[in-house]
mmCIF file of C-alpha atoms in Angstrom:
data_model
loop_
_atom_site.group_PDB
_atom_site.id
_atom_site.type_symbol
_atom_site.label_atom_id
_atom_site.label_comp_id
_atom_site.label_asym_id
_atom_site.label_seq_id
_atom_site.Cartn_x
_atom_site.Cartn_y
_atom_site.Cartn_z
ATOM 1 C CA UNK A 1 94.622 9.705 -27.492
ATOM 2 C CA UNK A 2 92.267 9.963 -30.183
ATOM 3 C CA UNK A 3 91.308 6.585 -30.113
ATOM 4 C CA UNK A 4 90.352 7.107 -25.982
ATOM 5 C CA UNK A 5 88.624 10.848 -26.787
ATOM 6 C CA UNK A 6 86.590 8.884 -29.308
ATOM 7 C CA UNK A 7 85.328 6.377 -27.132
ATOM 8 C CA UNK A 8 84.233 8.621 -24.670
ATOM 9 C CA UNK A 9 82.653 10.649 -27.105
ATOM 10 C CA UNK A 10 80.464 7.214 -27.951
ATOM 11 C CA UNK A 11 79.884 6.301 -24.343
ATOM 12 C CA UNK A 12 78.062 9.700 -23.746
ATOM 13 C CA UNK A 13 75.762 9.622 -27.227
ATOM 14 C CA UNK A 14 74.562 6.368 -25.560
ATOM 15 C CA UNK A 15 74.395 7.629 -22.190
ATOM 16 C CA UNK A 16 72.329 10.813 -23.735
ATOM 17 C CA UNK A 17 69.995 8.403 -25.790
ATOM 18 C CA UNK A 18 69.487 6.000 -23.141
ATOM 19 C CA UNK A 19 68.378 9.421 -20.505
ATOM 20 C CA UNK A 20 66.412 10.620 -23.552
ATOM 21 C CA UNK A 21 64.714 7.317 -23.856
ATOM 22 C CA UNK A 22 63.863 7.310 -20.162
ATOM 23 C CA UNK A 23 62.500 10.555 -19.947
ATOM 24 C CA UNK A 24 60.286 10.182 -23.111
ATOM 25 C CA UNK A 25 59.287 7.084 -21.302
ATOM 26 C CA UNK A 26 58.310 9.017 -18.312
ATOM 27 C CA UNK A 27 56.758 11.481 -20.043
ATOM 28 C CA UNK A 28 54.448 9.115 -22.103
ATOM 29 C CA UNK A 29 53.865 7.554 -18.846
ATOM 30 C CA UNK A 30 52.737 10.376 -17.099
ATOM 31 C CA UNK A 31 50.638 11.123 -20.121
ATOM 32 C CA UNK A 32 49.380 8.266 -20.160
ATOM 33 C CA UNK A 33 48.409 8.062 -16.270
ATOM 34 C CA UNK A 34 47.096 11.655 -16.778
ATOM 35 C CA UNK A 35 44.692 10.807 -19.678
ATOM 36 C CA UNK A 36 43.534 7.666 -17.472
ATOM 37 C CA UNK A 37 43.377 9.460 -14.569
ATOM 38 C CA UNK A 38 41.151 12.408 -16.995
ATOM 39 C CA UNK A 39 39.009 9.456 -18.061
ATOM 40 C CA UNK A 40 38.198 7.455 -14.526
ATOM 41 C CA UNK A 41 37.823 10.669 -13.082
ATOM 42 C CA UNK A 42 34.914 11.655 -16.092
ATOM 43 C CA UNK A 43 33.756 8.142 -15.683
ATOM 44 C CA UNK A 44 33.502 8.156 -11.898
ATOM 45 C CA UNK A 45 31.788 11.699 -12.175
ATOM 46 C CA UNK A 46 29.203 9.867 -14.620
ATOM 47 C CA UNK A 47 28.219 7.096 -12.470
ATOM 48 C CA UNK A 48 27.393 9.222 -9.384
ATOM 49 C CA UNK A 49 25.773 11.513 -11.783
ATOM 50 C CA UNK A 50 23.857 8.652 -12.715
ATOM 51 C CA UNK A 51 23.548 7.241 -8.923
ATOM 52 C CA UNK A 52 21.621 10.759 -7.924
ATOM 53 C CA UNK A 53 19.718 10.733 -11.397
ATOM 54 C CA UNK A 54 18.016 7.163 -10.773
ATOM 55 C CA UNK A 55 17.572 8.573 -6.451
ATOM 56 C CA UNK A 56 16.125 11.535 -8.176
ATOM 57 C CA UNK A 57 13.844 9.569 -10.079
ATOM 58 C CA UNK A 58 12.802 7.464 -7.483
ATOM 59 C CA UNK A 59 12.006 10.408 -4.959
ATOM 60 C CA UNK A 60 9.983 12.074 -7.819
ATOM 61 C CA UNK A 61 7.850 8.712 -8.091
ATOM 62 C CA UNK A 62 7.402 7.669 -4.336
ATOM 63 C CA UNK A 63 6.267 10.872 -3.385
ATOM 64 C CA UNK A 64 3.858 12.189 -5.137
ATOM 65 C CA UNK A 65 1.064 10.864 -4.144
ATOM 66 C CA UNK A 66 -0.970 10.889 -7.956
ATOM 67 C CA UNK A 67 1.794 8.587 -8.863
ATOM 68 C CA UNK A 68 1.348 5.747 -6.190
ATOM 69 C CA UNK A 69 -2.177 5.864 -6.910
ATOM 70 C CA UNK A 70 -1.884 5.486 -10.886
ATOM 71 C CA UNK A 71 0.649 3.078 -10.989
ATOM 72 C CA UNK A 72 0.240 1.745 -7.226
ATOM 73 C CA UNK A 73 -2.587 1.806 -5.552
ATOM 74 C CA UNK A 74 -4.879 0.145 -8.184
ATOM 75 C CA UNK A 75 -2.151 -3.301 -8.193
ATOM 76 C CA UNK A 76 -2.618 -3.706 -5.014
ATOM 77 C CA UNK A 77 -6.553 -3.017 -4.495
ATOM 78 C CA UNK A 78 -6.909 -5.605 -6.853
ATOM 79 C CA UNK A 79 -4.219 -8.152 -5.572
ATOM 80 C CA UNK A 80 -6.826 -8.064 -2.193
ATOM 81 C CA UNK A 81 -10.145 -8.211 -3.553
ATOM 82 C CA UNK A 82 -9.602 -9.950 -6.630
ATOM 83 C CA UNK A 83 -6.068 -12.299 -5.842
ATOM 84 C CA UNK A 84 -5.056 -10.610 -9.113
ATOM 85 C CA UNK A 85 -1.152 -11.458 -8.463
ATOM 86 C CA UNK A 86 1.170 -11.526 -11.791
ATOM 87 C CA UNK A 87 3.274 -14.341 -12.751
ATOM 88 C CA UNK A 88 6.375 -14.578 -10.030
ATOM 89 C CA UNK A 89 4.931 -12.245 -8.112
ATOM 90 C CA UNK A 90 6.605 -8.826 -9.930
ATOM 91 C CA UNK A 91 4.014 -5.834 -11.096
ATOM 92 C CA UNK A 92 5.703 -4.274 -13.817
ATOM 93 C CA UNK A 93 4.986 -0.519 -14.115
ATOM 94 C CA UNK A 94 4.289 0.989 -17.369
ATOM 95 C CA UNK A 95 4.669 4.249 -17.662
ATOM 96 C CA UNK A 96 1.980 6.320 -19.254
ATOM 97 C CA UNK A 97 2.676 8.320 -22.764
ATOM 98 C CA UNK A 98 3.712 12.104 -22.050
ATOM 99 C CA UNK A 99 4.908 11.195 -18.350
ATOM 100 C CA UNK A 100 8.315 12.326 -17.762
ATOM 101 C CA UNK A 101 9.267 9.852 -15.943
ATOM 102 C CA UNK A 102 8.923 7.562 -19.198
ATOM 103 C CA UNK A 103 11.712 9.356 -20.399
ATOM 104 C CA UNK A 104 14.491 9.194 -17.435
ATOM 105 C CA UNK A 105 12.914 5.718 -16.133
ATOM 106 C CA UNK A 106 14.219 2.094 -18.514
ATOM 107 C CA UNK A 107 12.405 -0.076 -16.429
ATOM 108 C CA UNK A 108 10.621 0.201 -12.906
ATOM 109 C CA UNK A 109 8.377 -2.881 -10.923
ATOM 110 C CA UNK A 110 7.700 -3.389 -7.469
ATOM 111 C CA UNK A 111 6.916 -6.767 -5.659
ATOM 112 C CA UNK A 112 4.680 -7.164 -2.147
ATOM 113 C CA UNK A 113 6.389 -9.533 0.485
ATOM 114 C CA UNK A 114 5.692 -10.018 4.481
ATOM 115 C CA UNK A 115 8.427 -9.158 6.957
ATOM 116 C CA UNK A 116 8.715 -9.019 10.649
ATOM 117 C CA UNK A 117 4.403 -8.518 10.817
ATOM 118 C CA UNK A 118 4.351 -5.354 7.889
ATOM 119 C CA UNK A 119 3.503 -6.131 4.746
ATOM 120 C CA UNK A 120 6.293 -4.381 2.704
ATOM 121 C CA UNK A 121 7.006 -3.055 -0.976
ATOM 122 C CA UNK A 122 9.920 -3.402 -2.553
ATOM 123 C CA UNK A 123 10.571 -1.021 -5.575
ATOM 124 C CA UNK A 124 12.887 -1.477 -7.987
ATOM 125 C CA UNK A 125 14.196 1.153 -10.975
ATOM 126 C CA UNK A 126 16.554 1.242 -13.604
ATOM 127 C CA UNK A 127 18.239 4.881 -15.380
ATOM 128 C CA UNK A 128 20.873 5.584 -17.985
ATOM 129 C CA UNK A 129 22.620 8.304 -17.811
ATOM 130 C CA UNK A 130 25.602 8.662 -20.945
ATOM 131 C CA UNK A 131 25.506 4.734 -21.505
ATOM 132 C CA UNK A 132 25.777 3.699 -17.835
ATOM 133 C CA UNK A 133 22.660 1.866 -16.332
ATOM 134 C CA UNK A 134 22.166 2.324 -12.546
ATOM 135 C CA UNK A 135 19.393 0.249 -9.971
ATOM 136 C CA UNK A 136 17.960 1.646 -7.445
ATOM 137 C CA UNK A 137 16.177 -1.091 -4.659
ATOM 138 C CA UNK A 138 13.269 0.778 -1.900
ATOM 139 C CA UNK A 139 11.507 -1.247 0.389
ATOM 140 C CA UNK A 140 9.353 -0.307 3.558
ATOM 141 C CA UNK A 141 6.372 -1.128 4.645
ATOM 142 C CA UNK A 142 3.044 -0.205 2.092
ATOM 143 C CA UNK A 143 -0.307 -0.442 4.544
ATOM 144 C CA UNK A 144 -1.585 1.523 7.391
ATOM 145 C CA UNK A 145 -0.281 -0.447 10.663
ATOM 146 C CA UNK A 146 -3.746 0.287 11.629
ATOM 147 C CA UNK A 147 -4.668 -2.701 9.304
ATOM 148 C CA UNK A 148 -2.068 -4.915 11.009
ATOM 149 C CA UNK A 149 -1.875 -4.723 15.001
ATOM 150 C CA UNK A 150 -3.254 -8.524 14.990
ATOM 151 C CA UNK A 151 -5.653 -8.116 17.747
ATOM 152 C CA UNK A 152 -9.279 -9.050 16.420
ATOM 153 C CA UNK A 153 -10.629 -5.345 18.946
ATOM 154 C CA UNK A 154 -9.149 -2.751 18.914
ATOM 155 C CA UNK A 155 -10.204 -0.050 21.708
ATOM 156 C CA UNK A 156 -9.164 3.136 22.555
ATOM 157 C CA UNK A 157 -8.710 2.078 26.120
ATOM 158 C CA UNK A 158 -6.697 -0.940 25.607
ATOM 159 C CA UNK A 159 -4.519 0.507 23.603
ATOM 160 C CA UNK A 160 -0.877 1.317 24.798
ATOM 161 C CA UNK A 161 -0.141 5.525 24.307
ATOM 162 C CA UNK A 162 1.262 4.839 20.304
ATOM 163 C CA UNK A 163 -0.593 2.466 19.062
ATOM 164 C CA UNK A 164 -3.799 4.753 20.773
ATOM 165 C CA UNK A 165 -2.599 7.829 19.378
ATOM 166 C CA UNK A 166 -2.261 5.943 15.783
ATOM 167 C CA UNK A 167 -5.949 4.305 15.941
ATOM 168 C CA UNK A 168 -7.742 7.956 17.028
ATOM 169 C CA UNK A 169 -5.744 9.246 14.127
ATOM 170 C CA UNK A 170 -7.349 6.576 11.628
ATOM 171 C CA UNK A 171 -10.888 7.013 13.617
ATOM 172 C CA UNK A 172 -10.488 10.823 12.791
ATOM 173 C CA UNK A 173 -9.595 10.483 9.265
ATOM 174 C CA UNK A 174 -12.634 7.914 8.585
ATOM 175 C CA UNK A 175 -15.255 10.340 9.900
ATOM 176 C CA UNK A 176 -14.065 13.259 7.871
ATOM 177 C CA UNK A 177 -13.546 11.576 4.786
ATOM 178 C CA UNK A 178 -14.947 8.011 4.533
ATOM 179 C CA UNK A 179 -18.150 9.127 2.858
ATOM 180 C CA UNK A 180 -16.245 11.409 -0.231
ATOM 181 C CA UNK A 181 -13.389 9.079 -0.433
ATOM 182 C CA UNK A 182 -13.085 7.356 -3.811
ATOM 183 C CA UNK A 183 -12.644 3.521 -3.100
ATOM 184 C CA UNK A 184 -12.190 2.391 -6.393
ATOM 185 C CA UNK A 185 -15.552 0.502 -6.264
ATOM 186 C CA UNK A 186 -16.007 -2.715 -9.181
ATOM 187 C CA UNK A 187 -18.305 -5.037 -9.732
ATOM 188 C CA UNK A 188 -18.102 -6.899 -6.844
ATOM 189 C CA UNK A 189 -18.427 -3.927 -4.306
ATOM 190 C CA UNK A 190 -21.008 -1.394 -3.491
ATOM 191 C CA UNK A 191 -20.961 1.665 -1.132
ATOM 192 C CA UNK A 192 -24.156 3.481 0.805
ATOM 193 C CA UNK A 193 -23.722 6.710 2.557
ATOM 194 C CA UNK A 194 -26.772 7.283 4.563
ATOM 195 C CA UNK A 195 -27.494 9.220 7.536
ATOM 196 C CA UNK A 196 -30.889 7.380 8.578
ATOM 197 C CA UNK A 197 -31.550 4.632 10.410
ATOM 198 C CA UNK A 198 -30.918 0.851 8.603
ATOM 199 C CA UNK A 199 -32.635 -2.380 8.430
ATOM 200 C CA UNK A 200 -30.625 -5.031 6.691
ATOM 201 C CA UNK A 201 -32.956 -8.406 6.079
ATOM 202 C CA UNK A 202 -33.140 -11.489 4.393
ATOM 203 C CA UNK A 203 -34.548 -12.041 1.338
ATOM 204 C CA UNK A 204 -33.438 -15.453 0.723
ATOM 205 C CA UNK A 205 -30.634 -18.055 0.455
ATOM 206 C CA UNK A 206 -29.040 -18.896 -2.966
ATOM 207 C CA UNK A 207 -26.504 -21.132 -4.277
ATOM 208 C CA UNK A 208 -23.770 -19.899 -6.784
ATOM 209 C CA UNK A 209 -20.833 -21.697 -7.786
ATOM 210 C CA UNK A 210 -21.283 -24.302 -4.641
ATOM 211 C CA UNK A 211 -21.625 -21.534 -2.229
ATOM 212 C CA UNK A 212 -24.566 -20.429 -0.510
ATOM 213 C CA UNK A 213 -25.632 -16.679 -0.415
ATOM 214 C CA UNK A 214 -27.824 -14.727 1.114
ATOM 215 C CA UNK A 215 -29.692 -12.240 -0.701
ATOM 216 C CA UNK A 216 -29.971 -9.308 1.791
ATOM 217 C CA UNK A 217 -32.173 -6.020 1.227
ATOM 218 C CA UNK A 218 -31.500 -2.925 2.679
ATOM 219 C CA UNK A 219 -34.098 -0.600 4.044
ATOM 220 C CA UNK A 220 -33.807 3.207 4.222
ATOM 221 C CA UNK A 221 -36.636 4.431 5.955
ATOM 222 C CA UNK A 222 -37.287 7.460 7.652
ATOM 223 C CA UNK A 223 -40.462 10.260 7.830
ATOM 224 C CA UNK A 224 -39.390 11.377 3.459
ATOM 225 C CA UNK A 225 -38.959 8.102 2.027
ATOM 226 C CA UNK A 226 -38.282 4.488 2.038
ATOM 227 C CA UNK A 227 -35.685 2.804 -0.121
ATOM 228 C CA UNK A 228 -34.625 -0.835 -0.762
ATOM 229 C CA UNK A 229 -31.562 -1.932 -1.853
ATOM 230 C CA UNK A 230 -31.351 -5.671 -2.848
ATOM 231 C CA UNK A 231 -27.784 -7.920 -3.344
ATOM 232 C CA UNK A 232 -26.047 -10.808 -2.919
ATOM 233 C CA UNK A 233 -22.086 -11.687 -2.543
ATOM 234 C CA UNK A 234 -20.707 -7.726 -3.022
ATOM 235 C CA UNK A 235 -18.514 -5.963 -0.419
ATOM 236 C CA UNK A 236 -20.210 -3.689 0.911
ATOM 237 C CA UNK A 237 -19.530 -0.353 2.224
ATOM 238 C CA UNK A 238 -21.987 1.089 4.649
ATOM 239 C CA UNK A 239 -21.549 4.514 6.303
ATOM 240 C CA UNK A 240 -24.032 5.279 8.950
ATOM 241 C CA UNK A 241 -23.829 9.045 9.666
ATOM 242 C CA UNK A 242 -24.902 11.020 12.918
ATOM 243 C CA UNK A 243 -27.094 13.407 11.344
ATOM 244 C CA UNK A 244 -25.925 16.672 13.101
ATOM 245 C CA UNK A 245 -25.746 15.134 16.627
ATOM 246 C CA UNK A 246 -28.186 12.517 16.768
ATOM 247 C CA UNK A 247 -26.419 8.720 16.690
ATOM 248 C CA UNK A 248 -28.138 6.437 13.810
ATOM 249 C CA UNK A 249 -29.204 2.431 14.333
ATOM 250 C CA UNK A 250 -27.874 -0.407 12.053
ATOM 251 C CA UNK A 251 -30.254 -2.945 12.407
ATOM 252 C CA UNK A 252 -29.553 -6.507 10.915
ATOM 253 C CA UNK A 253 -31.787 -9.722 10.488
ATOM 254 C CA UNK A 254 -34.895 -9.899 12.689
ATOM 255 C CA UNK A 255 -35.631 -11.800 15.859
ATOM 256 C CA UNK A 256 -38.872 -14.279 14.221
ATOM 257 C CA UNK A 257 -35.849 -15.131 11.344
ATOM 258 C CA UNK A 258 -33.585 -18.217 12.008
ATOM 259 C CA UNK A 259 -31.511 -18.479 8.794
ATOM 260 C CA UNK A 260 -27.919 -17.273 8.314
ATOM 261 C CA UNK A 261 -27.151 -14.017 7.135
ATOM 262 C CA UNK A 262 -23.887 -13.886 5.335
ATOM 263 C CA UNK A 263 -22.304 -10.488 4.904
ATOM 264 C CA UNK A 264 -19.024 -9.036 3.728
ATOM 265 C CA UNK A 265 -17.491 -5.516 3.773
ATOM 266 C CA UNK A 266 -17.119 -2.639 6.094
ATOM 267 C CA UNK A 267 -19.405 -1.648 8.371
ATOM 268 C CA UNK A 268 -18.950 2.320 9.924
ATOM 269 C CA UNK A 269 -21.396 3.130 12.524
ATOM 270 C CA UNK A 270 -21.997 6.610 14.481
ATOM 271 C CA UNK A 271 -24.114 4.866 16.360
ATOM 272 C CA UNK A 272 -25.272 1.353 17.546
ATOM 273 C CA UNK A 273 -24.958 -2.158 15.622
ATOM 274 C CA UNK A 274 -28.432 -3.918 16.792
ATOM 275 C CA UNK A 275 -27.973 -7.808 15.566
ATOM 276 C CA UNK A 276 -30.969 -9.833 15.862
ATOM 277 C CA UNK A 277 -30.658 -12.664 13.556
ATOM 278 C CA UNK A 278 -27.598 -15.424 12.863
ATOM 279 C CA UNK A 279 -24.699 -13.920 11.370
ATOM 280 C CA UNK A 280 -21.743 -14.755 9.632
ATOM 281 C CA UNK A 281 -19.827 -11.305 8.931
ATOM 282 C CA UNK A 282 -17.046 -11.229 6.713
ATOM 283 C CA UNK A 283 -14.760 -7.480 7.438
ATOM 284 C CA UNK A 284 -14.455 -4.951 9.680
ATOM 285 C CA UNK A 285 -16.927 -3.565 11.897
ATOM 286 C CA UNK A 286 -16.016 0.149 13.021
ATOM 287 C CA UNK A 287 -18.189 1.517 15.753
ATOM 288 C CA UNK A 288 -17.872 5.486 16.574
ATOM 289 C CA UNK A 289 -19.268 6.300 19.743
ATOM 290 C CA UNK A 290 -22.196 3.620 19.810
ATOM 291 C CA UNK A 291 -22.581 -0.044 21.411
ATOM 292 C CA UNK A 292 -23.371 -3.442 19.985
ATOM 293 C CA UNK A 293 -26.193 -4.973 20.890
ATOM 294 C CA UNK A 294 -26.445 -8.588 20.274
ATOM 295 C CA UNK A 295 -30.347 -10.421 20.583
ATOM 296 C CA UNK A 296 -29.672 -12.841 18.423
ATOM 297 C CA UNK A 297 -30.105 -16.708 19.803
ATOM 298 C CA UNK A 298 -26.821 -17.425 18.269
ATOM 299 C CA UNK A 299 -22.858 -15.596 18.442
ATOM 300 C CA UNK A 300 -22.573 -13.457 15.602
ATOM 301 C CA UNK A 301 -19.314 -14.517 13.816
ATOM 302 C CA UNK A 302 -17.130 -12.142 12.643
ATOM 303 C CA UNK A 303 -13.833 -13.288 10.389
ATOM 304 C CA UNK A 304 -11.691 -10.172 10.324
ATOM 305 C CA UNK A 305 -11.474 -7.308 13.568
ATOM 306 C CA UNK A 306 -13.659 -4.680 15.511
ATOM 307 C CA UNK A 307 -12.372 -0.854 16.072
ATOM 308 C CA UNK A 308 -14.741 0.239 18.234
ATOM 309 C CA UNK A 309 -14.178 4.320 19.561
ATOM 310 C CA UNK A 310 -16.309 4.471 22.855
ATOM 311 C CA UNK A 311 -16.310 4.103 26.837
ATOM 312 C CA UNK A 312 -16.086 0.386 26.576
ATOM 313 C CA UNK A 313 -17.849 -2.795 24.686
ATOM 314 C CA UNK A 314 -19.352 -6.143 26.173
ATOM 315 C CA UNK A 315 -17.846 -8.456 23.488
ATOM 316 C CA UNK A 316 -18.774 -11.786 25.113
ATOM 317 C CA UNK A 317 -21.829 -12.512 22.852
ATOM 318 C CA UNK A 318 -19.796 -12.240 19.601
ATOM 319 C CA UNK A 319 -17.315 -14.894 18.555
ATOM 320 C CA UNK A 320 -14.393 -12.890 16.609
ATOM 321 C CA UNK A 321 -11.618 -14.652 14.710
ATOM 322 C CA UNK A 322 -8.810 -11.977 13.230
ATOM 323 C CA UNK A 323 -8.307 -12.984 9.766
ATOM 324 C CA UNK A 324 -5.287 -10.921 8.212
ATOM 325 C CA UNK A 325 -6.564 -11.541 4.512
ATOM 326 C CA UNK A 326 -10.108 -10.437 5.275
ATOM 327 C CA UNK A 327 -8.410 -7.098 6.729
ATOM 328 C CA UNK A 328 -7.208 -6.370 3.727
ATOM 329 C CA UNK A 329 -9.089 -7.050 1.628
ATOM 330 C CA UNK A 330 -11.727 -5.437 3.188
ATOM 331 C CA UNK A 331 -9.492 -2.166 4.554
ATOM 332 C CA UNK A 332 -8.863 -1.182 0.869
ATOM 333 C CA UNK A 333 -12.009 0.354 0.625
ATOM 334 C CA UNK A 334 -10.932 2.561 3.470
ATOM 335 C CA UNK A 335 -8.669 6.034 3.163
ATOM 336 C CA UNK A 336 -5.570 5.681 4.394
ATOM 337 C CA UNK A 337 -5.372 1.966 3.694
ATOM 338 C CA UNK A 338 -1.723 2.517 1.422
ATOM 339 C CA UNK A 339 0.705 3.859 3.449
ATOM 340 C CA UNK A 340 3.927 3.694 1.998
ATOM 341 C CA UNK A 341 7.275 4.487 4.179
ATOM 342 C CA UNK A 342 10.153 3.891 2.596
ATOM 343 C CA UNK A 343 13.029 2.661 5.086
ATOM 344 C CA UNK A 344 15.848 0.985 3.231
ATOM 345 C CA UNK A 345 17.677 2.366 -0.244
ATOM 346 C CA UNK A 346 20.400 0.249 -1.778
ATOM 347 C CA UNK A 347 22.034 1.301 -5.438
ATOM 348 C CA UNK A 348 23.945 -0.673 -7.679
#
């Protein structure tokens, strides 16, 4: 009897220690699943934290507008007039001492790439937030469609209702602010803002580096004064203001001359384009509310496009072949030429 109370007595110490051992099992096991759960829950919370940080960051860069031209802007003027492209094709940003973005940004660049007819950007930026590195990846397209409808004229009237409505905008914005805007001139560009009439001649032709140029002259003459402006191979700028409502004349070359004027730049008329010599123009024309008038023996050649605001042009005695590269190139002295709209966001 003892022998049998005894026994049972043992079978429920084990029984108790093996439920005691199961439910400090559970126990640490729930603890344990608990603290995990704590920690992937902190550590989840501290990605996304760091997911909107490095969105944050990238919103605060993309749009403001000081920031696309300091670290923006400039890379690309230069990648157009000068073929300035970095190794691989990546422009590293570097951000300037005291900008707060230095602090919150580890490492930012951007790269230029073609797609579908746009050229596009494609921004990249790395954060840390509490030791965990997010990427953020932008892209959109980065210049004024303006600068890439691929027709060599573009008219008011031959546009379709969009496209119309998008090239009256651009006409607008170049007569308001073409002759104030800052294009980030350099050595080999040169900007005149006139508002009397213009006779562009030919000084001579000169070789340079296997090339020939033509040194051109610029006269500014009306009833005050006459001015002359000589150079060579430059870009140049030329805006021909109205003044108040009277249209002004460009007139290039003249009709006794039979060399070859060579020109490249941007030429923005309120008024008429008179060509009487051979040319070979390099750009963009952009007539407001004026005509060309060719008396010249030869076509005039023009590598790049015409945007011509008017009733209508007689284009027949000009020989125009669109040339993308020569558009921008020569559109980067223009406001308006960035354009950046972001369209696609991916984070890692």
């Amino acid at each position: 009897m003892n022998q049998k109370y005894k026994n049972r007595n043992g079978s429920i110490t084990i029984i108790s220690l093996y439920i005691f051992i199961l439910i400090l099992t559970s126990s640490t096991m729930l603890l344990y699943f608990a603290t995990l759960q704590t920690f992937l829950s902190k550590n989840q919370l501290e990605k996304i934290q760091s997911r909107y940080l490095v969105e944050d960051n990238l919103n605060r860069f993309i749009y403001d507008k000081e920031n696309i031209e300091k670290y923006i802007e400039d890379r690309i003027f230069r990648t157009y007039r000068l073929e300035r492209i970095p190794k691989g094709g990546i422009y590293n940003i570097k951000f300037e001492e005291g900008d707060k973005l230095k602090d919150d940004i580890q490492k930012a660049s951007f790269r230029l790439e073609d797609m579908n007819g746009r050229k596009n950007i494609i921004l990249s930026m790395d954060s840390k937030y509490k030791n965990i590195n997010s990427n953020i990846v932008a892209s959109g397209s980065c210049i004024n469609q303006i600068f890439e409808l691929r027709s060599p004229i573009l008219t008011e009237e031959k546009l379709p209702y969009l496209e119309k409505e998008l090239f009256l905008n651009f006409m607008d914005k170049i007569e308001k602010e073409n002759v104030e805007y800052d294009c980030k001139l350099d050595r080999n560009s040169m900007k005149i803002n006139t508002d009397e009439d213009v006779l562009l001649e030919l000084v001579s032709n000169t070789p340079r580096d296997n090339k020939i140029f033509s040194e051109k002259r610029f006269v500014l003459d009306s009833d005050k004064n006459k001015e002359k402006i000589k150079f060579k191979y430059q870009s140049m700028i030329l805006n021909l203001k109205r003044d108040k409502n009277e249209a002004k004349t460009l007139t290039i070359g003249n009709l006794d001359n039979k060399d070859l004027i060579k020109l490249n730049g941007v030429l923005y008329i309120e008024g008429d384009l008179v060509i009487n010599q051979n040319l070979e123009f390099l750009g963009l024309i952009i007539i407001n509310e004026g005509d060309i008038i060719i008396n010249s023996l030869t076509k005039p050649k023009i590598h790049g496009a015409i945007y011509y605001k008017g009733k209508n042009i007689d284009t027949d005695k000009i020989d125009i072949i669109y040339n993308q590269d020569t558009i921008y190139k020569e559109g980067s002295f223009l406001p308006g030429f960035i354009d950046i709209k972001i369209d696609t966001i991916k984070k890692f």
